[in-house]
Short mmCIF file of C-alpha atoms and ligand atoms in Angstrom, two decimals:
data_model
loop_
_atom_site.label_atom_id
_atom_site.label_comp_id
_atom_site.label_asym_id
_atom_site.label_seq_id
_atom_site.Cartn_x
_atom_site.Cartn_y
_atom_site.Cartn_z
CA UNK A 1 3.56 -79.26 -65.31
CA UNK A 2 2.97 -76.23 -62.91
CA UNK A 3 6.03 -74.26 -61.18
CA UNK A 4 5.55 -71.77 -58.58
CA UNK A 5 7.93 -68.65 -59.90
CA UNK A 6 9.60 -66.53 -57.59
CA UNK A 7 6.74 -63.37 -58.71
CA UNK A 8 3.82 -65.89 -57.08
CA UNK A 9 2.98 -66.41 -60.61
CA UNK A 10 2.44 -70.52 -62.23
CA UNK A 11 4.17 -71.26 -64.70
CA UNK A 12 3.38 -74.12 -66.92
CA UNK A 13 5.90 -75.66 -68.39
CA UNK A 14 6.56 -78.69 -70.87
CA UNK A 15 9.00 -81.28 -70.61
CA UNK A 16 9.78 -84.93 -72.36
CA UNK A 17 11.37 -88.17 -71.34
CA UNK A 18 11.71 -90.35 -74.37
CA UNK A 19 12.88 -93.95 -73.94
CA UNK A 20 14.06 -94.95 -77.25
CA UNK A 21 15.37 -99.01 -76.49
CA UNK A 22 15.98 -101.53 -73.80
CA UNK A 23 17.41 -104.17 -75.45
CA UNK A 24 20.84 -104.34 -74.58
CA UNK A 25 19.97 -102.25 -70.70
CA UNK A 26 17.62 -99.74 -68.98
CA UNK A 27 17.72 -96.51 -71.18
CA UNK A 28 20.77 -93.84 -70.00
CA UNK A 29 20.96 -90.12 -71.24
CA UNK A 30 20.51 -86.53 -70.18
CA UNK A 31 18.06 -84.29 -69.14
CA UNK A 32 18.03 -80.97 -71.09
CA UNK A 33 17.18 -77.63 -70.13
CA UNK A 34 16.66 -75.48 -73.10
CA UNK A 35 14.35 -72.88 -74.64
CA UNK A 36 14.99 -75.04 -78.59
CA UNK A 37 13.87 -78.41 -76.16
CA UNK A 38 11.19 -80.40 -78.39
CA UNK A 39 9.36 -84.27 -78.27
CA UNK A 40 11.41 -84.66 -82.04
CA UNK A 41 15.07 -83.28 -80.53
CA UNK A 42 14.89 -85.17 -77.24
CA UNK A 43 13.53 -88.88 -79.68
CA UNK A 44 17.07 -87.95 -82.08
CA UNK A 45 19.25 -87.43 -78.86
CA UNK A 46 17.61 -90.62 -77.38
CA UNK A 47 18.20 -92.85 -80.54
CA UNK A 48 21.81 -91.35 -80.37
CA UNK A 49 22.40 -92.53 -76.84
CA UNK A 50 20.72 -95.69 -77.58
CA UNK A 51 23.76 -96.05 -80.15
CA UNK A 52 26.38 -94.53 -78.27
CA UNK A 53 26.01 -96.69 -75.44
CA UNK A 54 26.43 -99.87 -77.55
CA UNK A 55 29.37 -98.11 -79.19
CA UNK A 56 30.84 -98.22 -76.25
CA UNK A 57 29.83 -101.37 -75.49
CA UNK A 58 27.99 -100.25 -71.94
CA UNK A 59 24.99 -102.63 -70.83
CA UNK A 60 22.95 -99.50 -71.81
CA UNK A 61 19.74 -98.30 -74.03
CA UNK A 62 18.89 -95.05 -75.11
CA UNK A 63 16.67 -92.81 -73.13
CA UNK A 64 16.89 -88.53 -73.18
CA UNK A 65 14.77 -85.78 -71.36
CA UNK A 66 14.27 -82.39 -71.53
CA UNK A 67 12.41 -79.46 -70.01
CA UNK A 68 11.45 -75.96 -72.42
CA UNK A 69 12.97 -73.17 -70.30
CA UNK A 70 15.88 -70.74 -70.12
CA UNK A 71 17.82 -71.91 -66.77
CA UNK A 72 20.09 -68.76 -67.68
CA UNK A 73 17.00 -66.33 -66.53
CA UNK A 74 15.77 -68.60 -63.83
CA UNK A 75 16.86 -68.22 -60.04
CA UNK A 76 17.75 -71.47 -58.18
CA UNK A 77 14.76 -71.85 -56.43
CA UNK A 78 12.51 -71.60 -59.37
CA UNK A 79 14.93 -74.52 -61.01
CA UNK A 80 14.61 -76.51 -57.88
CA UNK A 81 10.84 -76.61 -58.09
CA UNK A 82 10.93 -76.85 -61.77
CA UNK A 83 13.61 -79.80 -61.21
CA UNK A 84 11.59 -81.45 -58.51
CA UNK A 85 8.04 -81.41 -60.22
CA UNK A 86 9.34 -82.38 -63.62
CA UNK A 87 11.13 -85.08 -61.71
CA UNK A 88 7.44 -86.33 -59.86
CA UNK A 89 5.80 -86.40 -63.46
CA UNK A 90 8.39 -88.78 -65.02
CA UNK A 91 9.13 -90.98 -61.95
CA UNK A 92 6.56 -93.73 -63.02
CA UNK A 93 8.72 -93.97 -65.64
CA UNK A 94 12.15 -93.77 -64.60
CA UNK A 95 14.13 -96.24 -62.35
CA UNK A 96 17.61 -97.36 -61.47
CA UNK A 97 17.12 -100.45 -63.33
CA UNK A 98 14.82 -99.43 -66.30
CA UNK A 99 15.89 -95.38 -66.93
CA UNK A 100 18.84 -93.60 -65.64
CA UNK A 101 19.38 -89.83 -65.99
CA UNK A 102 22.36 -87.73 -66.16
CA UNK A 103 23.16 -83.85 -66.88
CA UNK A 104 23.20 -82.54 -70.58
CA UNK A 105 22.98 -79.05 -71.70
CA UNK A 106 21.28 -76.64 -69.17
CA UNK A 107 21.35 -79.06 -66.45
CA UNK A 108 24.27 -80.23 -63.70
CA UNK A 109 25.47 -81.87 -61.11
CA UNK A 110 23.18 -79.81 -58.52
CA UNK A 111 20.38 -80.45 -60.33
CA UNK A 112 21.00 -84.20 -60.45
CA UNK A 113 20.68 -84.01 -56.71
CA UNK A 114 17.41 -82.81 -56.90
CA UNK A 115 16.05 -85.77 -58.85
CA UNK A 116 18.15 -87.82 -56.50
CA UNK A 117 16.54 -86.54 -53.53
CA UNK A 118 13.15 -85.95 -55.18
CA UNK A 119 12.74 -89.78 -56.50
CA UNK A 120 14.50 -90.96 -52.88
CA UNK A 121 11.60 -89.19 -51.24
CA UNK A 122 8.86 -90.64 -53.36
CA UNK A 123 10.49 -93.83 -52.97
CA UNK A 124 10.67 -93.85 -49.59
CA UNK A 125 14.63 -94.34 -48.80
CA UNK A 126 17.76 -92.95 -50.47
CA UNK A 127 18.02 -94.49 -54.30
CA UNK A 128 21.47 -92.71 -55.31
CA UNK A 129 21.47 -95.20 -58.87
CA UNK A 130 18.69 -93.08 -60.35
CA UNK A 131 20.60 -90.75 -61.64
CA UNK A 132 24.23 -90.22 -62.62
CA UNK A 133 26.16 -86.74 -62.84
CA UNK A 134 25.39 -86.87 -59.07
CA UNK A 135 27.70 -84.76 -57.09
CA UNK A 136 30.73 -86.55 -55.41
CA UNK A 137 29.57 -85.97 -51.99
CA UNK A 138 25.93 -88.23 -52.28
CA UNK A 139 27.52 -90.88 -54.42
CA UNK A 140 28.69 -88.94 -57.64
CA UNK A 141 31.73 -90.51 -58.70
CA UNK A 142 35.46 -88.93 -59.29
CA UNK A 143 36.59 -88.08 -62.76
CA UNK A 144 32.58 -87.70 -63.99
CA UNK A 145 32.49 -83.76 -64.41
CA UNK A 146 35.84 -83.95 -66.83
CA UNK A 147 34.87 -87.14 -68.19
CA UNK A 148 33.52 -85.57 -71.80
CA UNK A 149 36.27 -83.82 -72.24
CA UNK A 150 38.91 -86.25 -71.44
CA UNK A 151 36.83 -88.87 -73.79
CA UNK A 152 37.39 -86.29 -76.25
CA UNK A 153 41.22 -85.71 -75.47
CA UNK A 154 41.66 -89.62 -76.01
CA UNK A 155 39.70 -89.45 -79.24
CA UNK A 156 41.79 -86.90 -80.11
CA UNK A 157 45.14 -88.87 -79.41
CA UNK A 158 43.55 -92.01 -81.22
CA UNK A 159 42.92 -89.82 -84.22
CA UNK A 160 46.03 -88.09 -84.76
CA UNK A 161 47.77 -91.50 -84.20
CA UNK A 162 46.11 -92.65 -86.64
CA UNK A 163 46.92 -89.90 -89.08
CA UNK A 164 50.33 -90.13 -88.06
CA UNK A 165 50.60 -87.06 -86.78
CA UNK A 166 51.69 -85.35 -83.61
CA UNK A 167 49.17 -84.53 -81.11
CA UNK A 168 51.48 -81.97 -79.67
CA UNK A 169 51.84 -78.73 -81.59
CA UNK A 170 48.18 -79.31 -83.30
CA UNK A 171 46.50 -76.29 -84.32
CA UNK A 172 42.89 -76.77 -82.25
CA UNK A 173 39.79 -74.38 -82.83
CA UNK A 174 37.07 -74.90 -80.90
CA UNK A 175 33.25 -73.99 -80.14
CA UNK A 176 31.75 -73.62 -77.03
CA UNK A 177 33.06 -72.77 -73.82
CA UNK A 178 30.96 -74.94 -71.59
CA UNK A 179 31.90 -78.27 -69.46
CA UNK A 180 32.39 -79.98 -72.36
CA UNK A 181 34.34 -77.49 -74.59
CA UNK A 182 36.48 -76.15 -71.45
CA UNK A 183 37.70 -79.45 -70.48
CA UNK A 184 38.43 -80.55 -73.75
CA UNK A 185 40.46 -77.44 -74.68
CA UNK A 186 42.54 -77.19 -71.58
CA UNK A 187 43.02 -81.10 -71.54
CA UNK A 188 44.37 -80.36 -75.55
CA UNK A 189 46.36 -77.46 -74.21
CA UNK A 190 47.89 -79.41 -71.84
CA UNK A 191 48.74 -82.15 -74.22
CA UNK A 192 50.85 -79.22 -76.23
CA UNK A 193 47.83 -78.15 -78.72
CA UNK A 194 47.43 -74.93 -79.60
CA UNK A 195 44.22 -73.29 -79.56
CA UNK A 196 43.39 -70.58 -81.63
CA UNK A 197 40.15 -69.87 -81.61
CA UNK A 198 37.38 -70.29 -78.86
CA UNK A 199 33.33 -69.13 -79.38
CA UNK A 200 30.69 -69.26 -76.79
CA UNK A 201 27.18 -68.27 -76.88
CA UNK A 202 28.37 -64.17 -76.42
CA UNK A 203 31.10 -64.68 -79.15
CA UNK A 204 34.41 -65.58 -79.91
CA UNK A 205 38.38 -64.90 -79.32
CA UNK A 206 41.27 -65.56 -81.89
CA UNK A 207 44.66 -65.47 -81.59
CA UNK A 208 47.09 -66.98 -83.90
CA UNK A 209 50.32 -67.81 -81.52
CA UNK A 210 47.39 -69.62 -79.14
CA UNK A 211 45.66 -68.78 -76.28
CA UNK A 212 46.57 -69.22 -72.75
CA UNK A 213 43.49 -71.78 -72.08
CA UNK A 214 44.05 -71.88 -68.70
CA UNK A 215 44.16 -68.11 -68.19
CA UNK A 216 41.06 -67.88 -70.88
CA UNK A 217 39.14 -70.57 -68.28
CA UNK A 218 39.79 -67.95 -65.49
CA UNK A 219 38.64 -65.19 -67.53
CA UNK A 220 35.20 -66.84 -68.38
CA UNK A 221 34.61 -67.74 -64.62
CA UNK A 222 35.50 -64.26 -63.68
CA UNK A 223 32.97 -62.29 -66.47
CA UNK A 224 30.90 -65.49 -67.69
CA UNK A 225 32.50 -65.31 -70.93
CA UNK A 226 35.36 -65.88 -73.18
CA UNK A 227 34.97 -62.39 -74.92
CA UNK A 228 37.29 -60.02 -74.01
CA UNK A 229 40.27 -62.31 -72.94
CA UNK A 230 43.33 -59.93 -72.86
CA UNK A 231 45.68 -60.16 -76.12
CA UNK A 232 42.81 -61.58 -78.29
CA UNK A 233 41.03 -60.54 -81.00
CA UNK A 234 37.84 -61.27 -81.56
CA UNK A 235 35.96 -63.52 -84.02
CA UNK A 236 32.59 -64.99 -84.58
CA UNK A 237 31.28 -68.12 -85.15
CA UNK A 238 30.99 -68.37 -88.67
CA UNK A 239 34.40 -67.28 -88.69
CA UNK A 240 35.65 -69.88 -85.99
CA UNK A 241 34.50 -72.85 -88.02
CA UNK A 242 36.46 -71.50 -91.02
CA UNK A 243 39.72 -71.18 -89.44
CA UNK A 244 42.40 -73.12 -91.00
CA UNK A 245 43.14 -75.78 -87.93
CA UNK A 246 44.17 -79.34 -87.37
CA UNK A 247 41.10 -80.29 -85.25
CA UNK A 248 38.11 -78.36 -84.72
CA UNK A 249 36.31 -78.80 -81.79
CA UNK A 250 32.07 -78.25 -82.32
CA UNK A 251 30.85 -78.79 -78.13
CA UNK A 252 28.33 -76.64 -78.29
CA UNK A 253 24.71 -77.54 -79.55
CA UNK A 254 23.35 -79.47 -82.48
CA UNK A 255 23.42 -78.68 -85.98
CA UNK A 256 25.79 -76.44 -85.69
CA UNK A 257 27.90 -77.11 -88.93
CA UNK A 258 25.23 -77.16 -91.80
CA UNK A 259 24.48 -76.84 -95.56
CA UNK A 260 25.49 -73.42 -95.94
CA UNK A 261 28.86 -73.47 -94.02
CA UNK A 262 30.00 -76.78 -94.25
CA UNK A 263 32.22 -75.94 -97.28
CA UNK A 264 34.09 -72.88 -95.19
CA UNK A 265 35.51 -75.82 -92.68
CA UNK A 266 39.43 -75.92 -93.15
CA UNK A 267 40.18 -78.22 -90.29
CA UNK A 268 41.86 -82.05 -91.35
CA UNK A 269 39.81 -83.30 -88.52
CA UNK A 270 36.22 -82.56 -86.81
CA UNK A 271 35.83 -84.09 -83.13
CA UNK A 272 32.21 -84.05 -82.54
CA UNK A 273 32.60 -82.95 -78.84
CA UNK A 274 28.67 -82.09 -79.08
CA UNK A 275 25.28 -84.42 -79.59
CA UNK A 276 24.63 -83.89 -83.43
CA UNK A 277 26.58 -80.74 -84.21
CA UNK A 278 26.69 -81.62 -88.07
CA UNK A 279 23.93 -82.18 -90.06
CA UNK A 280 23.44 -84.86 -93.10
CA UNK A 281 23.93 -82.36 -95.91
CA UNK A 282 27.03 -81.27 -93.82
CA UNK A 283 28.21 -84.46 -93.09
CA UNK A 284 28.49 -85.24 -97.59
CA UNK A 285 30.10 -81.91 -97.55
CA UNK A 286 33.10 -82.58 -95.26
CA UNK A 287 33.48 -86.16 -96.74
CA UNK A 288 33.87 -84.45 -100.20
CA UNK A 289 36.77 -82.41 -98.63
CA UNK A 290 38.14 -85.06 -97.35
CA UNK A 291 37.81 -84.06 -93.66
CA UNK A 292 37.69 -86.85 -91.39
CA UNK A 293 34.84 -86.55 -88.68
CA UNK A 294 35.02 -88.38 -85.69
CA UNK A 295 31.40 -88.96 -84.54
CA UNK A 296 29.05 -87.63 -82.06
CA UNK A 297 28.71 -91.17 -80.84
CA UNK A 298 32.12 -92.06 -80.08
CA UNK A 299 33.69 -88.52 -79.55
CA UNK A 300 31.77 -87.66 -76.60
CA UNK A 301 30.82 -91.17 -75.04
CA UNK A 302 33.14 -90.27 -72.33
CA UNK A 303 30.64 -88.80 -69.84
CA UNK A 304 28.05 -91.77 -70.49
CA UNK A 305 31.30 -94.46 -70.03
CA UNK A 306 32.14 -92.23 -66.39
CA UNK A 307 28.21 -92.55 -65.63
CA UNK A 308 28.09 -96.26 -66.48
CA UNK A 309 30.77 -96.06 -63.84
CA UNK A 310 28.70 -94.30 -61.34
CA UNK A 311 26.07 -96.55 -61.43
CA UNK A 312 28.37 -99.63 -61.11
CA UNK A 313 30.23 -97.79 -57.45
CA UNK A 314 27.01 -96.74 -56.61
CA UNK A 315 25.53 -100.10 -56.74
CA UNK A 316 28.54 -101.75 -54.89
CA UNK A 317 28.96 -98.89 -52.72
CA UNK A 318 32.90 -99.10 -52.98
CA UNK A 319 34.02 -96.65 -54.75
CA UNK A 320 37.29 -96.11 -57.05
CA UNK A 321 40.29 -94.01 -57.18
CA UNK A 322 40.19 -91.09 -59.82
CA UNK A 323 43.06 -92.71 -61.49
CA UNK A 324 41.00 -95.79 -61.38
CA UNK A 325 37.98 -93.99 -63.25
CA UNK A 326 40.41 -92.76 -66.09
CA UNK A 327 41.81 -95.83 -66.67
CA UNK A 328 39.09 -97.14 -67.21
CA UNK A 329 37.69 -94.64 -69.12
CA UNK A 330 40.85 -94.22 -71.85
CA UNK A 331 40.66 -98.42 -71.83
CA UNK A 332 36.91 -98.54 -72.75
CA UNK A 333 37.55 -95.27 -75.35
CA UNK A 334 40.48 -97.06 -76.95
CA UNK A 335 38.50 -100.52 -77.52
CA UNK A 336 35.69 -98.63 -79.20
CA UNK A 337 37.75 -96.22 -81.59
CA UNK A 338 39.49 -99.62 -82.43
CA UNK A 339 36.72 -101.46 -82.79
CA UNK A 340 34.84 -98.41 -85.63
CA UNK A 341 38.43 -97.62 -87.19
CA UNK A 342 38.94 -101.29 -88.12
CA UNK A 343 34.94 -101.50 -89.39
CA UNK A 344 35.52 -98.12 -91.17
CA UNK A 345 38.81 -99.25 -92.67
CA UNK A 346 37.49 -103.10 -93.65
CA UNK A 347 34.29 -102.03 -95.45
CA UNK A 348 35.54 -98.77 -96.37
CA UNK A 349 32.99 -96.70 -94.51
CA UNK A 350 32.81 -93.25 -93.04
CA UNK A 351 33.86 -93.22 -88.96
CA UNK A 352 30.43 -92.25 -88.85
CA UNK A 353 28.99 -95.13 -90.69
CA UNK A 354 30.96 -97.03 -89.18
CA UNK A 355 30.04 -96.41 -85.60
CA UNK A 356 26.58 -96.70 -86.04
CA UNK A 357 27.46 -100.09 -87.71
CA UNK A 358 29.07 -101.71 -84.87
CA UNK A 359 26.21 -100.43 -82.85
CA UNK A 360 23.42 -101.54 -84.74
CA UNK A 361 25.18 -105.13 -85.08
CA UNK A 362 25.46 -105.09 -80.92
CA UNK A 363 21.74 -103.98 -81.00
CA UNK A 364 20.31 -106.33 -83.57
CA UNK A 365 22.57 -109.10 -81.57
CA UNK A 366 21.23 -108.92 -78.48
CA UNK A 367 17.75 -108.53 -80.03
CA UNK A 368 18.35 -111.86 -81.79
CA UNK A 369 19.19 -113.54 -78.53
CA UNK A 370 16.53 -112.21 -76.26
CA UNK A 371 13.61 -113.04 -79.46
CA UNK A 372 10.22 -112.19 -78.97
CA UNK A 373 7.92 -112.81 -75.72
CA UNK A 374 5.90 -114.42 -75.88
N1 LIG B 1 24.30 -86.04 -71.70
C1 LIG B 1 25.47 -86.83 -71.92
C2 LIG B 1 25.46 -87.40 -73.32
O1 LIG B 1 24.80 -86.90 -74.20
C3 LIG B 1 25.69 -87.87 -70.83
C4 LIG B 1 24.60 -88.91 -70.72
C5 LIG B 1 24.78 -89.85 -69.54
O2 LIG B 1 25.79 -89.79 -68.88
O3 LIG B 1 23.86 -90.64 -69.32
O4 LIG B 1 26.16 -88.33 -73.62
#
């Protein structure tokens, strides 16, 4: 689709919505901006929703989107126009009731409005349930923008619990420095973590008595990046994911923890704050060490529980308390860890096998009930 740049030049650009099943709701996931966007990514993130959202046990398929461009160069009115256009071309297929976007990586709560107001003005009247990740102000709900990371922070709890470990005191390292990675690493700080190490896209701080997250969060808002923070020294990210650590944190993109450095990872745990950060070959690796992985699928689920939500105030317009939201959010999180630890435990699976049991049995249940039409 064309977009108007600020030079007077078109652009064309490409862009995907992939639905990938219905059965159990209308499809729910993101909307990607990134230069790496392709058709086979944004079918694999779809599938994973699909999965996460039963997981979770949300009345929820899988749907994901995505748009080939680098927001980072872009100036707000070229991703308005880009947001609004790309929004025109997939409105036939997306709908309050059968598709439901929400922000992933490159995209936000702004840009959420657009489609908001884009598919209201196509539409005719104001349809606030298209999307979710919408800003508080037109319907967005409390709690959604932290709602990742605080998934993560119970998953983290549930974990070490498990382990019977302390929470407090454990030794976090963590990549990427984004609304997912922030959240979660100041939510761990606050729960008496220490982090060590933190990477984003420009590189990496270390520093072995733990970093001040709250002070690093400042930092990054001030320059736009960790690097630098005062007191730190400074480490890459090959050399973040090898740091000897209790839990480390991958929220930055996929495949992220591969063939190659899988066997560097020290950590007891890996929270899989990001969509696919570990491949296959990586996944055998860490299982031969021993490491426990907590999956994609569950780890993160908290944004898609808040959005679930979102859609459920929006559609009553009455809308909850932000201690409401969390409740709900750490009861919903606690029933699904429960429900893959005891899978993973009973047929002794991976957590990662296990998850995508219970949510293939959810799937294939519903399936069996609905039948086939005609
Ligand atoms: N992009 C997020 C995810 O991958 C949130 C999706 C949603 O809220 O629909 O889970």
């Amino acid at each position: 689709f064309p977009v108007r740049m600020d030079d007077g030049t078109v652009k064309v650009f490409h862009g995907f919505r992939v639905q990938h099943n219905s059965v159990r709701g209308p499809g729910k996931g993101g909307i990607r901006y990134h230069p790496e966007v392709t058709l086979d990514e944004t079918r694999a993130l779809a599938a994973l929703m699909t999965l996460k959202c039963s997981v979770l046990n949300l009345p929820y398929g899988g749907a994901k989107g995505g748009v080939i461009c680098d927001p980072a160069t872009m100036s707000l009115g070229e991703l308005e126009r880009l947001t609004r256009r790309y929004t025109v071309e997939i409105a036939p297929l997306i709908g309050p009731d059968t598709d439901i976007p929400a922000p992933d990586i490159g995209t936000n709560a702004r840009v959420m409005a657009w489609v908001m107001d884009t598919y209201s003005k196509l539409k005719g009247y104001g349809c606030p349930a298209i999307v979710t990740g919408k800003p508080i102000e037109i319907g967005g709900s409390k709690g959604r923008l932290e709602a990742t990371g605080r998934g993560c922070l119970i998953n983290a709890r549930s974990i070490m619990a498990h382990l019977g470990k302390e929470l407090k005191g454990s030794v976090v390292a963590v990549q990427g420095f984004g609304n997912v990675g922030s959240v979660t690493a100041r939510l761990l700080a606050r729960d008496g973590c220490k982090v060590i190490g933190i990477t984003d896209v420009f590189g990496g701080i270390y520093s072995e008595g733990g970093l001040d997250v709250e002070e690093v969060n400042r930092h990054c808002q001030q320059t736009g990046s960790v690097v630098g923070f005062p007191g730190s020294q400074s480490l890459n990210n090959a050399e973040l994911l090898a740091l000897k650590c209790d839990l480390l944190v991958p929220a930055a993109s996929g495949n992220q923890i591969h063939a190659t450095n899988a066997s560097a990872v020290k950590a007891s745990v890996v929270l899989e704050a990001a969509n696919a950060p570990t491949t296959p070959e990586a996944d055998e690796i860490l299982r031969d060490k021993n490491i426990l992985v907590v999956p994609d699928i569950l780890a993160n689920s908290g944004g898609v529980v808040v959005s679930y939500f979102e859609w459920v105030q929006g559609r009553q317009s009455f809308f909850w308390t932000e201690e409401e939201v969390n409740s709900q959010l750490e009861r919903a999180m606690h029933a699904a860890f429960q429900d893959v630890l005891q899978t993973s435990v009973q047929r002794n699976m991976s957590l990662r096998e296990a998850a995508y049991s219970v949510a293939v049995q959810r799937i294939a249940t519903a399936l069996d009930f609905r039948g086939i039409f005609p």
